[in-house]
Coordinates of C-alpha atoms and ligand atoms in Angstrom, one line a residue:
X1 CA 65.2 89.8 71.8
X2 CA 62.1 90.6 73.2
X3 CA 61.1 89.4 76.6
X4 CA 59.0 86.0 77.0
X5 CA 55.2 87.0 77.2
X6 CA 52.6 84.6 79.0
X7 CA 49.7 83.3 76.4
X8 CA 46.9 85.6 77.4
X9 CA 45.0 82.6 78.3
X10 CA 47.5 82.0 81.4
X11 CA 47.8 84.6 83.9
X12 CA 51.7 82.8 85.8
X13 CA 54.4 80.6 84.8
X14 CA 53.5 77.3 86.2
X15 CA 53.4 73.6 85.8
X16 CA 49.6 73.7 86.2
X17 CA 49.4 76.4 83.1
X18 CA 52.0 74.8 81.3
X19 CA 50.6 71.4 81.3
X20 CA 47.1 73.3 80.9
X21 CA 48.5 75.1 77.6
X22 CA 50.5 71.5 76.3
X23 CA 46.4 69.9 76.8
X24 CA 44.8 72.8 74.7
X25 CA 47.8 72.5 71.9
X26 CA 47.5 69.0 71.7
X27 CA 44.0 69.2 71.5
X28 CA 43.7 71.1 68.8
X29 CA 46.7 69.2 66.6
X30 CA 45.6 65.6 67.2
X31 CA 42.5 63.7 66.3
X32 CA 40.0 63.8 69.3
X33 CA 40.5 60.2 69.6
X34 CA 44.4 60.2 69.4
X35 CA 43.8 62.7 72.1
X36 CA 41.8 61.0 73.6
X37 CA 44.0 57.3 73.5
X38 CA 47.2 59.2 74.4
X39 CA 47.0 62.5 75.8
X40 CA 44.3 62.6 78.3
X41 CA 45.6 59.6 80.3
X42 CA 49.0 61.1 80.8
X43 CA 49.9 63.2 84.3
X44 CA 51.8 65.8 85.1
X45 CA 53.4 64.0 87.8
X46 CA 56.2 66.4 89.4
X47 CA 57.9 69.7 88.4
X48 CA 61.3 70.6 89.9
X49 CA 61.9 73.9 89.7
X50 CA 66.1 73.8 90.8
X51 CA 66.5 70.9 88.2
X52 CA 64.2 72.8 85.6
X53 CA 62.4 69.2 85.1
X54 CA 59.3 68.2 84.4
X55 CA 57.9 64.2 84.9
X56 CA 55.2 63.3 83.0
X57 CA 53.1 60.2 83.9
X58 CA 51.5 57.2 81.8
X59 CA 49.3 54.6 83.4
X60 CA 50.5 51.7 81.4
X61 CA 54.0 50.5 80.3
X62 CA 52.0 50.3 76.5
X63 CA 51.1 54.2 77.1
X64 CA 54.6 55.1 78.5
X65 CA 56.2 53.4 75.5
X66 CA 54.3 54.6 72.6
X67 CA 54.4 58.3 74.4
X68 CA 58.0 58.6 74.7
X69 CA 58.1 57.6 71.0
X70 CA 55.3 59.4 69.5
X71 CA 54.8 62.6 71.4
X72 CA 58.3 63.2 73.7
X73 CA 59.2 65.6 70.7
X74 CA 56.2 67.7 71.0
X75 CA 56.1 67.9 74.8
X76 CA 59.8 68.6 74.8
X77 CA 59.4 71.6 72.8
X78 CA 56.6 72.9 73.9
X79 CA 58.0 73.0 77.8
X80 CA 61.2 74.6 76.5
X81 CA 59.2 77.1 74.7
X82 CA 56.7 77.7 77.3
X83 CA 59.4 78.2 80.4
X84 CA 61.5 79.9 78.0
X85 CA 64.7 77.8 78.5
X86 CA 65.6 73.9 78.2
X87 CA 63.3 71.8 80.4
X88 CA 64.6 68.1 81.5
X89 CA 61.6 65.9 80.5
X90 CA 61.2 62.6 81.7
X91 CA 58.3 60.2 81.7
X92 CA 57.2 57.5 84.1
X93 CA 55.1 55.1 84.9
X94 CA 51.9 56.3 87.2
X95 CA 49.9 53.6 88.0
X96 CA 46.6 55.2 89.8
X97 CA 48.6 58.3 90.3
X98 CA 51.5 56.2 92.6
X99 CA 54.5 57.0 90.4
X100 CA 58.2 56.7 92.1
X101 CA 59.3 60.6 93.4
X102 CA 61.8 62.4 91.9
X103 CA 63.8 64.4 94.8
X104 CA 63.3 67.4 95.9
X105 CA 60.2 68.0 93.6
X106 CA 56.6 68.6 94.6
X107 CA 54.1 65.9 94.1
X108 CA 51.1 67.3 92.1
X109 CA 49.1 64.7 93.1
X110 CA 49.7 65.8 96.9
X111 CA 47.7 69.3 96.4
X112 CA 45.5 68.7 92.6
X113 CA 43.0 65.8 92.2
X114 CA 44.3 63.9 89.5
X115 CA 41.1 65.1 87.5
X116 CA 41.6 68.5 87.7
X117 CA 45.3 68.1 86.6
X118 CA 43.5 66.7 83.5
X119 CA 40.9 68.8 82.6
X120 CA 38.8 65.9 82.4
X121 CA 34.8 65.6 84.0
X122 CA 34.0 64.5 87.4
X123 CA 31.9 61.1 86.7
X124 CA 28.2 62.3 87.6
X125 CA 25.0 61.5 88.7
X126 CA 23.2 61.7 85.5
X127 CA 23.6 59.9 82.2
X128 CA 21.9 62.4 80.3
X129 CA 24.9 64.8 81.6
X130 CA 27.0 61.9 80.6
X131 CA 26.2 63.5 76.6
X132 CA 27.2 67.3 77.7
X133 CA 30.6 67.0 79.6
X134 CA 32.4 65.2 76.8
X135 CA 36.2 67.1 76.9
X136 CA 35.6 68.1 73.2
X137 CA 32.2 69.4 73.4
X138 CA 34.0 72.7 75.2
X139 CA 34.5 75.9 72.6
X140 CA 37.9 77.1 72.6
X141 CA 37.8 80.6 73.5
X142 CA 40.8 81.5 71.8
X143 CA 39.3 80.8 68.7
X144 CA 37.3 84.1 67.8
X145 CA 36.7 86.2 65.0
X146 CA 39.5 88.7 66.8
X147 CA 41.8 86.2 65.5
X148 CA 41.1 84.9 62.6
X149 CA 43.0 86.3 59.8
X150 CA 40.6 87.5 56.5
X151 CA 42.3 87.4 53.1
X152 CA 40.6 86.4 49.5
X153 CA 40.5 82.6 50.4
X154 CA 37.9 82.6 53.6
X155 CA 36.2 86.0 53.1
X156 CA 33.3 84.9 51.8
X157 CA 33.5 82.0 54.8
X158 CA 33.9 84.6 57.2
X159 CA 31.2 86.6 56.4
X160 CA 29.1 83.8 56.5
X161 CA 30.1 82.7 60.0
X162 CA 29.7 86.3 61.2
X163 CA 25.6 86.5 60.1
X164 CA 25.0 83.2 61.5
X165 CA 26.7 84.3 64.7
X166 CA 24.3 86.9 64.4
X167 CA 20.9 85.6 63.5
X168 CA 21.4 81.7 64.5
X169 CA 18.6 79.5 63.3
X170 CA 17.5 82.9 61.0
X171 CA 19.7 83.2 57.7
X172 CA 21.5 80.6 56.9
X173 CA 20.5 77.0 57.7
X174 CA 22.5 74.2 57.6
X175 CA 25.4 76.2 57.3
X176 CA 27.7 73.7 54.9
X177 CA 31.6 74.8 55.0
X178 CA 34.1 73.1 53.6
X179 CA 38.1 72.8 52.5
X180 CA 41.2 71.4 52.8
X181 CA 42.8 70.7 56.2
X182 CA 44.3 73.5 58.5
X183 CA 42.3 76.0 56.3
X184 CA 40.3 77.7 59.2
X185 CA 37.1 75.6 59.3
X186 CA 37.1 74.3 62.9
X187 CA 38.4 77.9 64.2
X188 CA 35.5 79.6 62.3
X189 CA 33.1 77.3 63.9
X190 CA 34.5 77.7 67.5
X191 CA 34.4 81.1 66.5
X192 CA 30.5 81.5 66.4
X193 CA 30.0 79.6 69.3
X194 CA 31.8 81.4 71.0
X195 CA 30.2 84.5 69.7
X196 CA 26.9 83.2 70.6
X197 CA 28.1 82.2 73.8
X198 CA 29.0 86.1 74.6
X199 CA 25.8 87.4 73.3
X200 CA 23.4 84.8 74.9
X201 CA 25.2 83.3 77.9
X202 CA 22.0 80.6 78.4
X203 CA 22.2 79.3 74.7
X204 CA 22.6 75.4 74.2
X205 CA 25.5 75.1 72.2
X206 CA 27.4 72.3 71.3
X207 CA 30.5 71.6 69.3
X208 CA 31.8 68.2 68.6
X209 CA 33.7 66.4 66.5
X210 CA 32.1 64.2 64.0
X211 CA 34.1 61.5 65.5
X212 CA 32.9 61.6 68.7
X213 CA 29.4 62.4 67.9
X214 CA 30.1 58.7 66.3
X215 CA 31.2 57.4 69.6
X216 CA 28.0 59.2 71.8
X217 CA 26.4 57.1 69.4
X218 CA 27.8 53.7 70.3
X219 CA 27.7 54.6 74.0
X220 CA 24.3 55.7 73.7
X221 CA 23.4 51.9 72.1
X222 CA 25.3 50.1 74.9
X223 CA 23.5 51.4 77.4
X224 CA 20.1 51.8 75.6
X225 CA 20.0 55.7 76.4
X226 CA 18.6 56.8 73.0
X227 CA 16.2 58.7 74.4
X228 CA 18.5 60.7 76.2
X229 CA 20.5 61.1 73.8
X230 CA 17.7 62.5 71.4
X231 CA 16.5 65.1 74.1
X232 CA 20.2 66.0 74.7
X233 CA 20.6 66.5 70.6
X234 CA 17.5 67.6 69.9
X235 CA 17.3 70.5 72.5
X236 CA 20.6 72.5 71.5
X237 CA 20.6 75.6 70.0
X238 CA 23.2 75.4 68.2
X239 CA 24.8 72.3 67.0
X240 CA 28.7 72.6 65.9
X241 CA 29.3 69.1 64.1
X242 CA 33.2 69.3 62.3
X243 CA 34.3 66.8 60.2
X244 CA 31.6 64.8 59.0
X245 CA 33.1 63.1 56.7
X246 CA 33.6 60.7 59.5
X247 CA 30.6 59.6 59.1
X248 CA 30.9 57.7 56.1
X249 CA 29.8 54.5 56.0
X250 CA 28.3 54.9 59.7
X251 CA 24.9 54.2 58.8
X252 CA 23.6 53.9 62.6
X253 CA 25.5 57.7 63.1
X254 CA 23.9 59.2 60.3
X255 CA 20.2 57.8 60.8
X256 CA 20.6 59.6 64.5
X257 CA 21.9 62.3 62.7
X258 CA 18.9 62.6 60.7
X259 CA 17.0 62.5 63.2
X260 CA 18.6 65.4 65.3
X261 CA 18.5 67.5 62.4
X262 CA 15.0 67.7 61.2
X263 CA 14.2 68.3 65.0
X264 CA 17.2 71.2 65.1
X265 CA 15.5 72.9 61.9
X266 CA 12.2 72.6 63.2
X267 CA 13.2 74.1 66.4
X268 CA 15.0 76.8 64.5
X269 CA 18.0 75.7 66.1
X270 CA 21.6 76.7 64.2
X271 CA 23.1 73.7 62.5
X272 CA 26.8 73.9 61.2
X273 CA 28.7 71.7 59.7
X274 CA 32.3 70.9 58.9
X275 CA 33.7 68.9 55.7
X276 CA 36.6 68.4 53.5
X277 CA 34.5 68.2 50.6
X278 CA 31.5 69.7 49.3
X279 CA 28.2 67.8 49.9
X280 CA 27.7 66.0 46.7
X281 CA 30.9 64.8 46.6
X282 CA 31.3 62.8 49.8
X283 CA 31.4 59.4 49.4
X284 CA 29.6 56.5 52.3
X285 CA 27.3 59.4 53.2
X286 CA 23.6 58.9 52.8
X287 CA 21.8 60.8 49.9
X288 CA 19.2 61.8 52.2
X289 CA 21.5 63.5 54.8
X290 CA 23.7 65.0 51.1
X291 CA 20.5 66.9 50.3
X292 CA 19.7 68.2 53.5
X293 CA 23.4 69.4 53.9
X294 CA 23.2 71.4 50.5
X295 CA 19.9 72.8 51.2
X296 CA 21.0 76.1 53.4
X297 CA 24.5 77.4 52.8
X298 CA 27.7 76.0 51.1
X299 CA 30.6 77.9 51.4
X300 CA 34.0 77.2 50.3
X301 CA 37.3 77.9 52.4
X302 CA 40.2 77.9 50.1
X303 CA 44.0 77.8 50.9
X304 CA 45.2 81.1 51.8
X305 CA 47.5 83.2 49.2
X306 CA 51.0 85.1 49.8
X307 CA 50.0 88.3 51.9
X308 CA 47.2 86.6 54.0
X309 CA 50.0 83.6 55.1
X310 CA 52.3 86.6 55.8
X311 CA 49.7 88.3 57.8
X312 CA 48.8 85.8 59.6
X313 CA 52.1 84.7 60.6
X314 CA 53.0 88.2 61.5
X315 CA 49.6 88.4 64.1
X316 CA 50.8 84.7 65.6
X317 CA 54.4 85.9 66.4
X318 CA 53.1 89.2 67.9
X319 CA 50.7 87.5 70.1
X320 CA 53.5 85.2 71.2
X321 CA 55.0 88.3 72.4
X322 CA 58.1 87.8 69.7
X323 CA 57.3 90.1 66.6
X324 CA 58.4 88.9 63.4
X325 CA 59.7 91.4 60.6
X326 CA 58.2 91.4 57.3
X327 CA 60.7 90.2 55.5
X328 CA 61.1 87.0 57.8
X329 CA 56.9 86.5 57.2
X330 CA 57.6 86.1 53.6
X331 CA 60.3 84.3 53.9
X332 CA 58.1 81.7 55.8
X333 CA 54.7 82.7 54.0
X334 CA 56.9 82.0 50.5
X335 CA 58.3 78.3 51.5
X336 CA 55.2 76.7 53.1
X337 CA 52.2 77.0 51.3
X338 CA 49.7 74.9 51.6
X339 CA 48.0 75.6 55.0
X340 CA 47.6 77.5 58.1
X341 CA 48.5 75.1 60.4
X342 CA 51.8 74.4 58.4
X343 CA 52.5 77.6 58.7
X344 CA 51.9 77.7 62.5
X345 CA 54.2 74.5 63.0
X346 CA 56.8 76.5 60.9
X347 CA 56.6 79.9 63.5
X348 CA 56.8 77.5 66.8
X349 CA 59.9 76.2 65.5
X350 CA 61.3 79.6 64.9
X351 CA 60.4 80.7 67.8
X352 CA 61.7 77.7 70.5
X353 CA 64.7 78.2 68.0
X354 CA 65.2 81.9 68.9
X355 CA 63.9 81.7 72.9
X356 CA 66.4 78.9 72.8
X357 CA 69.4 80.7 71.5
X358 CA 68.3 84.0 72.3
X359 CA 68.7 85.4 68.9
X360 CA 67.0 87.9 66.8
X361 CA 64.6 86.7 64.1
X362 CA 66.1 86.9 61.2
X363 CA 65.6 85.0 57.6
X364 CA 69.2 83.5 58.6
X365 CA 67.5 82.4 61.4
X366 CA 64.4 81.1 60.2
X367 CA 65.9 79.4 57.6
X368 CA 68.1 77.1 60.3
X369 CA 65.2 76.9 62.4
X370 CA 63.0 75.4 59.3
X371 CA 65.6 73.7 57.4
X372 CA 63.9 70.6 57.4
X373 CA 60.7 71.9 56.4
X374 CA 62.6 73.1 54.3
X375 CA 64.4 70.9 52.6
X376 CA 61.4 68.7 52.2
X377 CA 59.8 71.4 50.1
X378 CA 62.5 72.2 48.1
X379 CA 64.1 68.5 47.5
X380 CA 62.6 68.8 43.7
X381 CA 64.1 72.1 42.8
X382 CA 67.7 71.9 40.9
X383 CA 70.0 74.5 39.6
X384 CA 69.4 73.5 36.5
X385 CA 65.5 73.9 37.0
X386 CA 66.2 77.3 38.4
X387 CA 68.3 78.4 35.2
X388 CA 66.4 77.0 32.9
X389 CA 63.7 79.1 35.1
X390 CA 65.1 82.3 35.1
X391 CA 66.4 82.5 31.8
X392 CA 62.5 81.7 30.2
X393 CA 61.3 84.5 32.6
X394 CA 64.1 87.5 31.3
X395 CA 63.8 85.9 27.9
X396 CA 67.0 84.9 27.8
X397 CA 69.0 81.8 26.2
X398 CA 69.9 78.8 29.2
X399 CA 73.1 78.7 27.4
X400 CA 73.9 82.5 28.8
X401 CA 73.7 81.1 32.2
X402 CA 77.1 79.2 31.6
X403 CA 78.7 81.8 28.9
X404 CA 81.3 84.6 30.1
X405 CA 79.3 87.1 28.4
X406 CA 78.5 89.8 30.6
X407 CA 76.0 92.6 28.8
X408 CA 74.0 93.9 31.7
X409 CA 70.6 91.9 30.6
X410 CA 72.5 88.8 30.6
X411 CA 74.8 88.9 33.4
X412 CA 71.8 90.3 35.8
X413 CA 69.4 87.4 35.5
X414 CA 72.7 85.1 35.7
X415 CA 73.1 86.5 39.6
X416 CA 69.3 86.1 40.3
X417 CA 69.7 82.2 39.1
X418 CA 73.0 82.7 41.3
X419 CA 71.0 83.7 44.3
X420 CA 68.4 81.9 44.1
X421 CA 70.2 78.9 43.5
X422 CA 71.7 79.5 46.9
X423 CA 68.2 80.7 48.4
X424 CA 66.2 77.3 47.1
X425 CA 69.0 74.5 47.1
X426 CA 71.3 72.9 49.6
X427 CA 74.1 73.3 46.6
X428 CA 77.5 75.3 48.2
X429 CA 79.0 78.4 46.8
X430 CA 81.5 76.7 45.1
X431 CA 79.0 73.9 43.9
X432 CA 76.8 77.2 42.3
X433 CA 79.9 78.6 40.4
X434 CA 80.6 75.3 38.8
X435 CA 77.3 74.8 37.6
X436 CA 77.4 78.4 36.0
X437 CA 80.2 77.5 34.1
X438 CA 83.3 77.1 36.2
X439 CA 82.9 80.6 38.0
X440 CA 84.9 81.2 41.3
X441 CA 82.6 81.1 44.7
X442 CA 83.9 84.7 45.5
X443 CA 81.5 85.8 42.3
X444 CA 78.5 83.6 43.6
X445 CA 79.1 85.2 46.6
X446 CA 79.3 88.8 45.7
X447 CA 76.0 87.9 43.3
X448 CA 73.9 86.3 46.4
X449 CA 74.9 89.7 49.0
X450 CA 74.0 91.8 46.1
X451 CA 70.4 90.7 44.8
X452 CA 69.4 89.5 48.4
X453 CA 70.4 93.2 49.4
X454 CA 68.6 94.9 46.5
X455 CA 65.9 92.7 46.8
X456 CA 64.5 93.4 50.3
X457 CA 64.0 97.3 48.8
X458 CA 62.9 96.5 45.5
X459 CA 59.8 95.8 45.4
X460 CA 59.6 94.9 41.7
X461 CA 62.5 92.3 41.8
X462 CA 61.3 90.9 44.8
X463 CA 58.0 90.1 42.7
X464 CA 59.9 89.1 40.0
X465 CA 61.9 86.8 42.3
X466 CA 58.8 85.4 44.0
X467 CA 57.1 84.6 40.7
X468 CA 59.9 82.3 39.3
X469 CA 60.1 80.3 42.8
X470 CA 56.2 80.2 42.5
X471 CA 56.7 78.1 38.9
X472 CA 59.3 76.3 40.1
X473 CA 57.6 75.1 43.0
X474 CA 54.4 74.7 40.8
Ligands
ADP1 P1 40.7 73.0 59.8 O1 39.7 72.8 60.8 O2 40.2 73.6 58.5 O3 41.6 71.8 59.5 P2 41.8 74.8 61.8 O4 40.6 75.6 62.0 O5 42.1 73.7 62.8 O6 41.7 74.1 60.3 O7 43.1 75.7 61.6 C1 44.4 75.2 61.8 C2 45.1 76.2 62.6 O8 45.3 77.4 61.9 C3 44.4 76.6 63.9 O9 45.3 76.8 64.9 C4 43.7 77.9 63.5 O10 43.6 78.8 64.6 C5 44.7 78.5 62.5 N1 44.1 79.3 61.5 C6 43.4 78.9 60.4 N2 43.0 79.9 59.6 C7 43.3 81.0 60.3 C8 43.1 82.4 60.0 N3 42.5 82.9 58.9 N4 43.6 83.3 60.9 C9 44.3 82.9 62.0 N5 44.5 81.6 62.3 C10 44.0 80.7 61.4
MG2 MG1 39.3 71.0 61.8

């Protein structure tokens, strides 16, 4: 197997970079304010590098508890995969940074302020600062227009994103985009900040989640610091506001809103937004704002199709420094179709699985490594749906499935049902040859080595094969 590389974003193998890697993953998977509740008031307390462990702190015995259970999982697999081999993971409770030492390992907190560990702000002088150093209002640089993907479903996105990044305040204005989740949206916006940033070093840019803008909001209220809220808002360049569809039924939110975006567009200043739905159709969201959000751009990012999911999981595993094959892309890119972060979660798995046994990435492979994912997606498909299936596709009779007849156009689509019975169900070989009509395993067998063989040449039977799957699993 290929050797372990280092995310480009970390330059050595270290607690520091691990936990600095776990923080930006975590970031981008959970909700800023599950992030926020859970993640950013945990510690990387102590890394032993004989024992291969790792302690994690909590402040709270409520944190510690709810950690352990919700996100010990995620952590886990994310320190195995990032040191390459099985990491002991234990979590503790670190009250105020005073946690109980585990032996013989190095105490963080002796050489990194606790702060720094965290990646979260030193408190500061200012209030009006107070708006800017939010941890989310910080564009992840790894989300560019380098690595973003383009197929069919987010070309017209793309483009979009790319003239704006050019001409800010110019073209387009509001920008409007919107789809389903793990569809691109909040990488495409990062991605023209961050393109922005490049070009104009000095440019006021700020991305934030619509939830957070929510809570600047209610912070802003307590302490009566509207106006500096307003001049923070109001003198950005660029305003990166995801997910606005948290702002329904937020009537304070969206009145500042307003507010911040008439002075934006009459400052020329970029606004972009974020939504799951298209303007008109958001419900709790005032008609004033809807018209205002419709009157620049509206673009549409739809769910990616076959070859773009492949592509993209084949430019994740080679940045992860373990290529995929083809045939191991579609394998994935075939099973789990509804997003790009599904897809994502499906290649981390493969690959802990294979840095974990050291194998080769295979389908065999993937398909252990996924086989709950799996399973999940397949739980409605039968051998009876995939007969009935395969036999409307060749235009044969269901019945022939069963029969001993053997004519070459009858017993060929038998072994395709045979295989893909094998491929799409948790049924055994000798399960298979009963339901085609008492046959031995041995002949399910030979039938499941022999199309899986052809197919990964023929093109034309591979298509075949992939459109019955696609209206069985529609
Ligand atoms: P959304 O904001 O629409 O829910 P995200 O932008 O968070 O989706 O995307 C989910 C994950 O998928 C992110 O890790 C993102 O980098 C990745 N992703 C989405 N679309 C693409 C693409 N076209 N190319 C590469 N990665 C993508
Ligand atoms: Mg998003």
């Amino acid at each position: 197997m290929s050797n372990l590389q280092i995310p480009a974003a970390l330059n050595e193998l270290n607690p520091l970079s691990f936990w600095d890697a776990a923080l930006g993953t975590l970031a981008r998977e959970l909700s800023p304010q599950q992030f926020k509740t859970w993640i950013q008031p945990l510690s990387l307390v102590s890394y032993d590098e004989g024992e291969q462990s790792l302690v994690l702190g909590a402040p709270n015995r409520f944190k510690l508890d709810w950690t352990k259970k919700t996100f010990s999982d995620r952590f886990q697999e994310m320190a195995n995969q990032y040191f390459g081999h099985p990491i002991t993971l234990n979590f503790v409770l670190n009250v105020d940074g005073v946690s109980p030492q585990t032996q013989g390992a190095t105490a963080l907190s002796d050489v990194i302020e606790p702060h720094e560990v965290l990646g979260t702000p030193d408190t500061t002088s200012t209030e009006e600062q107070a708006f800017e150093i939010e941890d989310h209002s910080k564009l992840n640089p790894n989300l560019t227009f380098e690595t973003f993907v383009t197929g069919k479903a987010n070309q017209l996105a793309r483009a979009a994103s790319i003239q704006v990044a050019h001409n800010p305040g110019a073209s387009y204005n509001p920008m409007f985009l919107y789809g389903g989740v793990g569809l691109g949206k909040t990488h495409l916006i990062h991605a023209i900040g961050n393109h922005l940033l490049k070009e104009k070093p000095n440019a006021r840019i700020r991305y934030i989640h619509a939830e957070q803008y929510v809570s600047d909001v209610v912070r802003a209220y307590q302490q009566k610091a509207f106006d500096r809220f307003k001049r923070y808002y109001h003198s950005l360049d660029l305003l990166l506001i995801d997910d606005i569809q948290f702002f329904s039924g937020k009537s304070r939110t969206q009145e500042e809103f307003f507010y911040a975006f008439e002075a934006l567009l009459s400052n020329k200043a970029q606004v972009i937004i974020t939504s799951d739905t298209y303007p008109k159709e958001m419900a709790g969201i005032d008609d004033r704002l809807i018209s205002r959000f419709d009157s620049g751009l509206t673009v549409a990012i739809e769910p990616p199709e076959l070859e773009m999911r492949v592509a993209i999981l084949m430019k994740k595993a080679l940045s992860e420094g373990i290529p995929i094959s083809e045939d191991v892309a579609f394998f994935v890119a075939k099973h789990l179709r509804s997003n790009v972060r599904e897809l994502e979660g499906a290649l981390r798995k493969i690959l802990a699985f294979v840095r974990f046994h050291g194998k080769e990435v295979t389908i065999d492979v993937a398909r252990v490594a996924l086989k709950d994912l799996l399973s999940i997606q397949n739980r409605q498909i039968s051998v009876e749906n995939i007969q009935k299936a395969v036999a409307d596709f060749y235009s044969i009779k269901v019945a022939d499935m069963y029969s001993k007849k053997r004519p070459a156009n009858i017993a060929r689509p038998r072994q395709i049902a045979m295989f893909m019975a094998k491929e799409l169900t948790q049924k055994s070989l000798p399960e298979i040859g009963e339901l085609f009509g008492g046959r031995d395993h041995t002949t399910v067998l030979h039938a499941v080595r022999k199309i899986g063989e052809e197919r990964s040449h023929d093109g034309q039977l591979n298509h075949e094969i992939h459109v019955i799957e696609q209206t069985l699993k529609s």
